[in-house]
């Protein structure tokens, strides 16, 4: 990986002529994404993210922290003990420059901690890092192993069924093979193209079934305006 997503974040943080990211998936055309959006303040965040931050308690692990905006709010405004991890070296460098105290370049599957957490956050389509439907159990088992007894996983995603055409009878014309939320994601930045990677959008029922299959309770906390939702998983 060229870490272009993280490079855009670090460029913005250091005022190094940041440009918009170009994103594209297997079911959507190229679109521009403003890097500035990743640096939003709490009052600029969608209601699902605000709700998750309101519910966050105790020791928090922010998985896929990106530019660190969620962690910064918890650390600076709620005086929360938060650990922030991301696979992007550049993004973590930017988080340190922004003042986050406890950050690390880590893949959640390889992450180990002496302490367990009361809240684990996975936001901005947190299910994306699961990659494929057949990998959900691997990720959920790992997350579960990091939870305290009364801990919670706050995770958001979207049911992207609406992006598919419907036939005359109203049935969605989804691919015959695989799950419709399994996408290939492409990112370009400053003329460079990142290696394509798998990204998973999950409808709530599928997440709920996967959670139950792995010994986790699943509760729908809030639904957004664009087929998105926030869920809480707990022991």
PDB file of C-alpha atoms in Angstrom:
ATOM      1  CA  UNK A   1       0.000   0.000   0.000  1.00  0.00           C
ATOM      2  CA  UNK A   2       1.207   3.507  -0.833  1.00  0.00           C
ATOM      3  CA  UNK A   3      -0.718   4.973   2.118  1.00  0.00           C
ATOM      4  CA  UNK A   4      -2.215   7.707  -0.068  1.00  0.00           C
ATOM      5  CA  UNK A   5      -5.166   8.195   2.264  1.00  0.00           C
ATOM      6  CA  UNK A   6      -2.776   8.851   5.115  1.00  0.00           C
ATOM      7  CA  UNK A   7      -0.592  11.039   2.913  1.00  0.00           C
ATOM      8  CA  UNK A   8      -3.586  13.276   2.194  1.00  0.00           C
ATOM      9  CA  UNK A   9      -4.286  13.527   5.929  1.00  0.00           C
ATOM     10  CA  UNK A  10      -0.678  14.389   6.738  1.00  0.00           C
ATOM     11  CA  UNK A  11      -0.507  16.909   3.880  1.00  0.00           C
ATOM     12  CA  UNK A  12      -3.562  18.668   5.255  1.00  0.00           C
ATOM     13  CA  UNK A  13      -2.211  18.688   8.803  1.00  0.00           C
ATOM     14  CA  UNK A  14       1.163  20.088   7.703  1.00  0.00           C
ATOM     15  CA  UNK A  15      -0.307  22.452   5.083  1.00  0.00           C
ATOM     16  CA  UNK A  16       1.646  20.661   2.350  1.00  0.00           C
ATOM     17  CA  UNK A  17      -0.590  21.588  -0.608  1.00  0.00           C
ATOM     18  CA  UNK A  18      -3.357  19.073   0.177  1.00  0.00           C
ATOM     19  CA  UNK A  19      -5.699  18.060  -2.629  1.00  0.00           C
ATOM     20  CA  UNK A  20      -9.005  16.227  -2.716  1.00  0.00           C
ATOM     21  CA  UNK A  21      -8.960  12.456  -2.704  1.00  0.00           C
ATOM     22  CA  UNK A  22     -10.540  10.649  -5.653  1.00  0.00           C
ATOM     23  CA  UNK A  23     -12.539   7.610  -4.593  1.00  0.00           C
ATOM     24  CA  UNK A  24     -14.187   4.942  -6.743  1.00  0.00           C
ATOM     25  CA  UNK A  25     -15.803   1.576  -6.090  1.00  0.00           C
ATOM     26  CA  UNK A  26     -17.073  -1.348  -8.115  1.00  0.00           C
ATOM     27  CA  UNK A  27     -20.566   0.150  -8.067  1.00  0.00           C
ATOM     28  CA  UNK A  28     -19.841   3.891  -8.086  1.00  0.00           C
ATOM     29  CA  UNK A  29     -18.027   6.279 -10.380  1.00  0.00           C
ATOM     30  CA  UNK A  30     -15.045   8.399  -9.379  1.00  0.00           C
ATOM     31  CA  UNK A  31     -15.927  11.069  -6.835  1.00  0.00           C
ATOM     32  CA  UNK A  32     -13.964  13.748  -5.003  1.00  0.00           C
ATOM     33  CA  UNK A  33     -13.621  13.664  -1.241  1.00  0.00           C
ATOM     34  CA  UNK A  34     -12.423  16.700   0.674  1.00  0.00           C
ATOM     35  CA  UNK A  35      -9.654  15.825   3.124  1.00  0.00           C
ATOM     36  CA  UNK A  36     -10.842  18.724   5.289  1.00  0.00           C
ATOM     37  CA  UNK A  37     -13.936  16.659   6.120  1.00  0.00           C
ATOM     38  CA  UNK A  38     -11.752  14.238   8.074  1.00  0.00           C
ATOM     39  CA  UNK A  39     -10.704  17.115  10.348  1.00  0.00           C
ATOM     40  CA  UNK A  40     -14.241  18.126  11.311  1.00  0.00           C
ATOM     41  CA  UNK A  41     -15.180  19.322  14.765  1.00  0.00           C
ATOM     42  CA  UNK A  42     -17.873  17.647  16.856  1.00  0.00           C
ATOM     43  CA  UNK A  43     -20.569  20.121  15.805  1.00  0.00           C
ATOM     44  CA  UNK A  44     -19.846  19.291  12.154  1.00  0.00           C
ATOM     45  CA  UNK A  45     -20.197  15.536  12.575  1.00  0.00           C
ATOM     46  CA  UNK A  46     -23.223  13.487  11.442  1.00  0.00           C
ATOM     47  CA  UNK A  47     -25.700  12.560  14.167  1.00  0.00           C
ATOM     48  CA  UNK A  48     -24.607   8.901  14.179  1.00  0.00           C
ATOM     49  CA  UNK A  49     -21.048   9.889  15.054  1.00  0.00           C
ATOM     50  CA  UNK A  50     -22.224  12.357  17.688  1.00  0.00           C
ATOM     51  CA  UNK A  51     -24.367   9.643  19.249  1.00  0.00           C
ATOM     52  CA  UNK A  52     -21.461   7.199  19.331  1.00  0.00           C
ATOM     53  CA  UNK A  53     -19.237   9.764  21.034  1.00  0.00           C
ATOM     54  CA  UNK A  54     -21.974  10.520  23.555  1.00  0.00           C
ATOM     55  CA  UNK A  55     -22.241   6.801  24.380  1.00  0.00           C
ATOM     56  CA  UNK A  56     -18.473   6.214  24.583  1.00  0.00           C
ATOM     57  CA  UNK A  57     -17.388   5.535  28.156  1.00  0.00           C
ATOM     58  CA  UNK A  58     -14.486   4.236  30.183  1.00  0.00           C
ATOM     59  CA  UNK A  59     -11.322   3.194  28.389  1.00  0.00           C
ATOM     60  CA  UNK A  60     -11.859   3.648  24.654  1.00  0.00           C
ATOM     61  CA  UNK A  61     -10.160   2.049  21.650  1.00  0.00           C
ATOM     62  CA  UNK A  62     -10.681   3.978  18.406  1.00  0.00           C
ATOM     63  CA  UNK A  63     -10.083   1.545  15.535  1.00  0.00           C
ATOM     64  CA  UNK A  64      -9.237   3.075  12.166  1.00  0.00           C
ATOM     65  CA  UNK A  65      -8.914   6.501  13.727  1.00  0.00           C
ATOM     66  CA  UNK A  66      -7.881   8.275  10.509  1.00  0.00           C
ATOM     67  CA  UNK A  67      -7.193  11.939  11.215  1.00  0.00           C
ATOM     68  CA  UNK A  68      -8.164  11.404  14.856  1.00  0.00           C
ATOM     69  CA  UNK A  69     -11.159  13.726  15.097  1.00  0.00           C
ATOM     70  CA  UNK A  70     -13.270  11.338  17.166  1.00  0.00           C
ATOM     71  CA  UNK A  71     -10.394  10.541  19.505  1.00  0.00           C
ATOM     72  CA  UNK A  72      -9.515  14.199  19.948  1.00  0.00           C
ATOM     73  CA  UNK A  73     -13.056  15.004  21.016  1.00  0.00           C
ATOM     74  CA  UNK A  74     -13.017  12.193  23.565  1.00  0.00           C
ATOM     75  CA  UNK A  75      -9.557  13.103  24.860  1.00  0.00           C
ATOM     76  CA  UNK A  76      -9.952  16.875  24.990  1.00  0.00           C
ATOM     77  CA  UNK A  77     -13.672  17.438  25.576  1.00  0.00           C
ATOM     78  CA  UNK A  78     -14.730  14.376  27.567  1.00  0.00           C
ATOM     79  CA  UNK A  79     -11.406  13.769  29.320  1.00  0.00           C
ATOM     80  CA  UNK A  80     -11.572  10.157  28.206  1.00  0.00           C
ATOM     81  CA  UNK A  81      -8.672   7.688  28.206  1.00  0.00           C
ATOM     82  CA  UNK A  82      -8.537   6.833  24.507  1.00  0.00           C
ATOM     83  CA  UNK A  83      -6.169   4.667  22.469  1.00  0.00           C
ATOM     84  CA  UNK A  84      -6.197   5.350  18.737  1.00  0.00           C
ATOM     85  CA  UNK A  85      -4.955   2.910  16.090  1.00  0.00           C
ATOM     86  CA  UNK A  86      -4.787   2.897  12.316  1.00  0.00           C
ATOM     87  CA  UNK A  87      -2.859   0.944   9.690  1.00  0.00           C
ATOM     88  CA  UNK A  88      -1.731   4.236   8.125  1.00  0.00           C
ATOM     89  CA  UNK A  89       1.667   5.484   9.270  1.00  0.00           C
ATOM     90  CA  UNK A  90       1.001   8.919   7.797  1.00  0.00           C
ATOM     91  CA  UNK A  91      -2.376   9.234   9.499  1.00  0.00           C
ATOM     92  CA  UNK A  92      -0.872   8.324  12.870  1.00  0.00           C
ATOM     93  CA  UNK A  93       1.852  10.922  12.328  1.00  0.00           C
ATOM     94  CA  UNK A  94      -0.869  13.516  11.747  1.00  0.00           C
ATOM     95  CA  UNK A  95      -2.727  12.362  14.884  1.00  0.00           C
ATOM     96  CA  UNK A  96       0.418  12.893  16.957  1.00  0.00           C
ATOM     97  CA  UNK A  97       0.831  16.378  15.496  1.00  0.00           C
ATOM     98  CA  UNK A  98      -2.781  17.114  16.416  1.00  0.00           C
ATOM     99  CA  UNK A  99      -2.058  16.267  20.036  1.00  0.00           C
ATOM    100  CA  UNK A 100      -3.374  12.743  20.523  1.00  0.00           C
ATOM    101  CA  UNK A 101      -1.484  11.184  23.395  1.00  0.00           C
ATOM    102  CA  UNK A 102      -1.878   7.445  22.823  1.00  0.00           C
ATOM    103  CA  UNK A 103      -1.685   6.445  19.168  1.00  0.00           C
ATOM    104  CA  UNK A 104      -0.097   3.575  17.256  1.00  0.00           C
ATOM    105  CA  UNK A 105       0.226   2.095  13.787  1.00  0.00           C
ATOM    106  CA  UNK A 106      -1.647  -1.175  14.233  1.00  0.00           C
ATOM    107  CA  UNK A 107      -3.859  -3.624  12.372  1.00  0.00           C
ATOM    108  CA  UNK A 108      -6.665  -4.575  14.740  1.00  0.00           C
ATOM    109  CA  UNK A 109      -6.202  -8.280  13.984  1.00  0.00           C
ATOM    110  CA  UNK A 110      -2.612  -8.092  15.237  1.00  0.00           C
ATOM    111  CA  UNK A 111      -3.260  -5.670  18.072  1.00  0.00           C
ATOM    112  CA  UNK A 112      -2.512  -6.786  21.619  1.00  0.00           C
ATOM    113  CA  UNK A 113      -3.102  -4.887  24.826  1.00  0.00           C
ATOM    114  CA  UNK A 114      -2.546  -5.610  28.503  1.00  0.00           C
ATOM    115  CA  UNK A 115      -5.741  -3.713  29.199  1.00  0.00           C
ATOM    116  CA  UNK A 116      -9.227  -4.402  27.946  1.00  0.00           C
ATOM    117  CA  UNK A 117     -11.593  -1.676  26.844  1.00  0.00           C
ATOM    118  CA  UNK A 118     -14.995  -0.438  27.906  1.00  0.00           C
ATOM    119  CA  UNK A 119     -15.756   1.002  24.468  1.00  0.00           C
ATOM    120  CA  UNK A 120     -14.413   0.102  21.044  1.00  0.00           C
ATOM    121  CA  UNK A 121     -15.258   2.577  18.282  1.00  0.00           C
ATOM    122  CA  UNK A 122     -15.421   1.727  14.577  1.00  0.00           C
ATOM    123  CA  UNK A 123     -16.871   4.732  12.772  1.00  0.00           C
ATOM    124  CA  UNK A 124     -17.190   6.088   9.216  1.00  0.00           C
ATOM    125  CA  UNK A 125     -18.498   2.743   7.952  1.00  0.00           C
ATOM    126  CA  UNK A 126     -16.716   0.832  10.651  1.00  0.00           C
ATOM    127  CA  UNK A 127     -17.617  -2.506   9.062  1.00  0.00           C
ATOM    128  CA  UNK A 128     -15.435  -1.577   6.100  1.00  0.00           C
ATOM    129  CA  UNK A 129     -12.305  -2.999   7.688  1.00  0.00           C
ATOM    130  CA  UNK A 130     -13.934  -6.445   7.838  1.00  0.00           C
ATOM    131  CA  UNK A 131     -13.139  -6.633   4.106  1.00  0.00           C
ATOM    132  CA  UNK A 132     -15.355  -9.595   3.158  1.00  0.00           C
ATOM    133  CA  UNK A 133     -18.432 -11.298   4.568  1.00  0.00           C
ATOM    134  CA  UNK A 134     -16.461 -14.470   5.328  1.00  0.00           C
ATOM    135  CA  UNK A 135     -14.020 -12.524   7.503  1.00  0.00           C
ATOM    136  CA  UNK A 136     -16.566 -10.975   9.865  1.00  0.00           C
ATOM    137  CA  UNK A 137     -16.227 -13.698  12.502  1.00  0.00           C
ATOM    138  CA  UNK A 138     -12.442 -13.302  12.607  1.00  0.00           C
ATOM    139  CA  UNK A 139     -12.790  -9.579  13.281  1.00  0.00           C
ATOM    140  CA  UNK A 140     -15.649  -9.898  15.755  1.00  0.00           C
ATOM    141  CA  UNK A 141     -13.796 -12.532  17.777  1.00  0.00           C
ATOM    142  CA  UNK A 142     -10.767 -10.246  17.960  1.00  0.00           C
ATOM    143  CA  UNK A 143     -12.858  -7.242  19.023  1.00  0.00           C
ATOM    144  CA  UNK A 144     -14.700  -9.366  21.572  1.00  0.00           C
ATOM    145  CA  UNK A 145     -11.385 -10.462  23.091  1.00  0.00           C
ATOM    146  CA  UNK A 146     -10.501  -6.806  23.768  1.00  0.00           C
ATOM    147  CA  UNK A 147     -13.741  -5.988  25.606  1.00  0.00           C
ATOM    148  CA  UNK A 148     -14.297  -5.712  29.330  1.00  0.00           C
ATOM    149  CA  UNK A 149     -17.231  -7.718  30.719  1.00  0.00           C
ATOM    150  CA  UNK A 150     -19.655  -4.821  30.422  1.00  0.00           C
ATOM    151  CA  UNK A 151     -17.949  -3.326  27.394  1.00  0.00           C
ATOM    152  CA  UNK A 152     -19.491  -2.195  24.115  1.00  0.00           C
ATOM    153  CA  UNK A 153     -18.541  -2.008  20.461  1.00  0.00           C
ATOM    154  CA  UNK A 154     -20.063   0.999  18.699  1.00  0.00           C
ATOM    155  CA  UNK A 155     -20.018   0.477  14.957  1.00  0.00           C
ATOM    156  CA  UNK A 156     -21.715   2.091  11.990  1.00  0.00           C
ATOM    157  CA  UNK A 157     -22.429   1.014   8.428  1.00  0.00           C
ATOM    158  CA  UNK A 158     -24.928   1.381   5.586  1.00  0.00           C
ATOM    159  CA  UNK A 159     -27.263  -0.927   3.727  1.00  0.00           C
ATOM    160  CA  UNK A 160     -26.255  -0.080   0.158  1.00  0.00           C
ATOM    161  CA  UNK A 161     -29.064  -2.069  -1.460  1.00  0.00           C
ATOM    162  CA  UNK A 162     -30.514   1.276  -2.574  1.00  0.00           C
ATOM    163  CA  UNK A 163     -27.615   1.722  -4.995  1.00  0.00           C
ATOM    164  CA  UNK A 164     -28.832  -1.165  -7.152  1.00  0.00           C
ATOM    165  CA  UNK A 165     -31.547  -0.953  -9.811  1.00  0.00           C
ATOM    166  CA  UNK A 166     -34.928  -2.564  -9.292  1.00  0.00           C
ATOM    167  CA  UNK A 167     -36.880  -4.623 -11.810  1.00  0.00           C
ATOM    168  CA  UNK A 168     -40.561  -4.104 -12.654  1.00  0.00           C
ATOM    169  CA  UNK A 169     -41.587  -6.145  -9.633  1.00  0.00           C
ATOM    170  CA  UNK A 170     -39.437  -4.126  -7.242  1.00  0.00           C
ATOM    171  CA  UNK A 171     -36.726  -6.746  -6.742  1.00  0.00           C
ATOM    172  CA  UNK A 172     -33.193  -5.411  -6.547  1.00  0.00           C
ATOM    173  CA  UNK A 173     -30.840  -6.478  -9.322  1.00  0.00           C
ATOM    174  CA  UNK A 174     -27.878  -7.461  -7.179  1.00  0.00           C
ATOM    175  CA  UNK A 175     -24.918  -9.661  -8.212  1.00  0.00           C
ATOM    176  CA  UNK A 176     -25.670 -13.373  -8.301  1.00  0.00           C
ATOM    177  CA  UNK A 177     -22.371 -14.221  -6.612  1.00  0.00           C
ATOM    178  CA  UNK A 178     -21.268 -12.952  -3.218  1.00  0.00           C
ATOM    179  CA  UNK A 179     -22.823 -10.374  -0.922  1.00  0.00           C
ATOM    180  CA  UNK A 180     -23.867  -7.058  -2.460  1.00  0.00           C
ATOM    181  CA  UNK A 181     -22.063  -5.057   0.223  1.00  0.00           C
ATOM    182  CA  UNK A 182     -18.658  -6.465  -0.740  1.00  0.00           C
ATOM    183  CA  UNK A 183     -16.885  -3.792  -2.768  1.00  0.00           C
ATOM    184  CA  UNK A 184     -13.509  -3.081  -4.243  1.00  0.00           C
ATOM    185  CA  UNK A 185     -12.351   0.398  -3.266  1.00  0.00           C
ATOM    186  CA  UNK A 186      -9.927   2.582  -5.199  1.00  0.00           C
ATOM    187  CA  UNK A 187      -8.255   5.798  -4.033  1.00  0.00           C
ATOM    188  CA  UNK A 188      -6.181   8.256  -6.040  1.00  0.00           C
ATOM    189  CA  UNK A 189      -4.284  11.240  -4.689  1.00  0.00           C
ATOM    190  CA  UNK A 190      -2.048  13.763  -6.452  1.00  0.00           C
ATOM    191  CA  UNK A 191      -1.908  11.641  -9.587  1.00  0.00           C
ATOM    192  CA  UNK A 192      -1.054   8.391  -7.786  1.00  0.00           C
ATOM    193  CA  UNK A 193      -3.378   5.416  -7.512  1.00  0.00           C
ATOM    194  CA  UNK A 194      -3.552   3.234  -4.431  1.00  0.00           C
ATOM    195  CA  UNK A 195      -3.663  -0.552  -4.586  1.00  0.00           C
ATOM    196  CA  UNK A 196      -7.321  -1.629  -4.694  1.00  0.00           C
ATOM    197  CA  UNK A 197      -8.650  -2.982  -1.408  1.00  0.00           C
ATOM    198  CA  UNK A 198     -11.742  -4.796  -0.157  1.00  0.00           C
ATOM    199  CA  UNK A 199     -14.329  -2.784   1.770  1.00  0.00           C
ATOM    200  CA  UNK A 200     -17.512  -4.106   3.346  1.00  0.00           C
ATOM    201  CA  UNK A 201     -20.876  -2.408   3.829  1.00  0.00           C
ATOM    202  CA  UNK A 202     -23.259  -4.401   6.014  1.00  0.00           C
ATOM    203  CA  UNK A 203     -27.019  -4.234   6.348  1.00  0.00           C
ATOM    204  CA  UNK A 204     -28.113  -4.317   9.971  1.00  0.00           C
ATOM    205  CA  UNK A 205     -29.696  -7.790   9.898  1.00  0.00           C
ATOM    206  CA  UNK A 206     -26.498  -9.332   8.557  1.00  0.00           C
ATOM    207  CA  UNK A 207     -24.443  -7.613  11.252  1.00  0.00           C
ATOM    208  CA  UNK A 208     -26.909  -8.742  13.914  1.00  0.00           C
ATOM    209  CA  UNK A 209     -26.765 -12.357  12.739  1.00  0.00           C
ATOM    210  CA  UNK A 210     -22.964 -12.306  12.669  1.00  0.00           C
ATOM    211  CA  UNK A 211     -22.845 -10.797  16.153  1.00  0.00           C
ATOM    212  CA  UNK A 212     -25.165 -13.454  17.603  1.00  0.00           C
ATOM    213  CA  UNK A 213     -23.170 -16.216  15.899  1.00  0.00           C
ATOM    214  CA  UNK A 214     -20.086 -14.941  17.738  1.00  0.00           C
ATOM    215  CA  UNK A 215     -21.639 -14.601  21.169  1.00  0.00           C
ATOM    216  CA  UNK A 216     -22.389 -10.892  21.030  1.00  0.00           C
ATOM    217  CA  UNK A 217     -25.627  -9.023  21.604  1.00  0.00           C
ATOM    218  CA  UNK A 218     -26.543  -6.508  18.913  1.00  0.00           C
ATOM    219  CA  UNK A 219     -28.720  -3.436  19.354  1.00  0.00           C
ATOM    220  CA  UNK A 220     -29.780  -0.884  16.756  1.00  0.00           C
ATOM    221  CA  UNK A 221     -29.030   2.485  18.366  1.00  0.00           C
ATOM    222  CA  UNK A 222     -29.836   4.980  15.651  1.00  0.00           C
ATOM    223  CA  UNK A 223     -30.705   5.121  11.967  1.00  0.00           C
ATOM    224  CA  UNK A 224     -29.429   7.884   9.704  1.00  0.00           C
ATOM    225  CA  UNK A 225     -31.004   9.556   6.708  1.00  0.00           C
ATOM    226  CA  UNK A 226     -29.122   7.607   4.035  1.00  0.00           C
ATOM    227  CA  UNK A 227     -29.713   3.929   4.884  1.00  0.00           C
ATOM    228  CA  UNK A 228     -26.934   4.145   7.493  1.00  0.00           C
ATOM    229  CA  UNK A 229     -27.140   3.102  11.122  1.00  0.00           C
ATOM    230  CA  UNK A 230     -25.250   2.907  14.406  1.00  0.00           C
ATOM    231  CA  UNK A 231     -25.219  -0.391  16.296  1.00  0.00           C
ATOM    232  CA  UNK A 232     -23.988  -1.463  19.716  1.00  0.00           C
ATOM    233  CA  UNK A 233     -22.488  -4.913  20.213  1.00  0.00           C
ATOM    234  CA  UNK A 234     -21.972  -6.195  23.734  1.00  0.00           C
ATOM    235  CA  UNK A 235     -21.199  -9.379  25.663  1.00  0.00           C
TER     236      UNK A 235
END
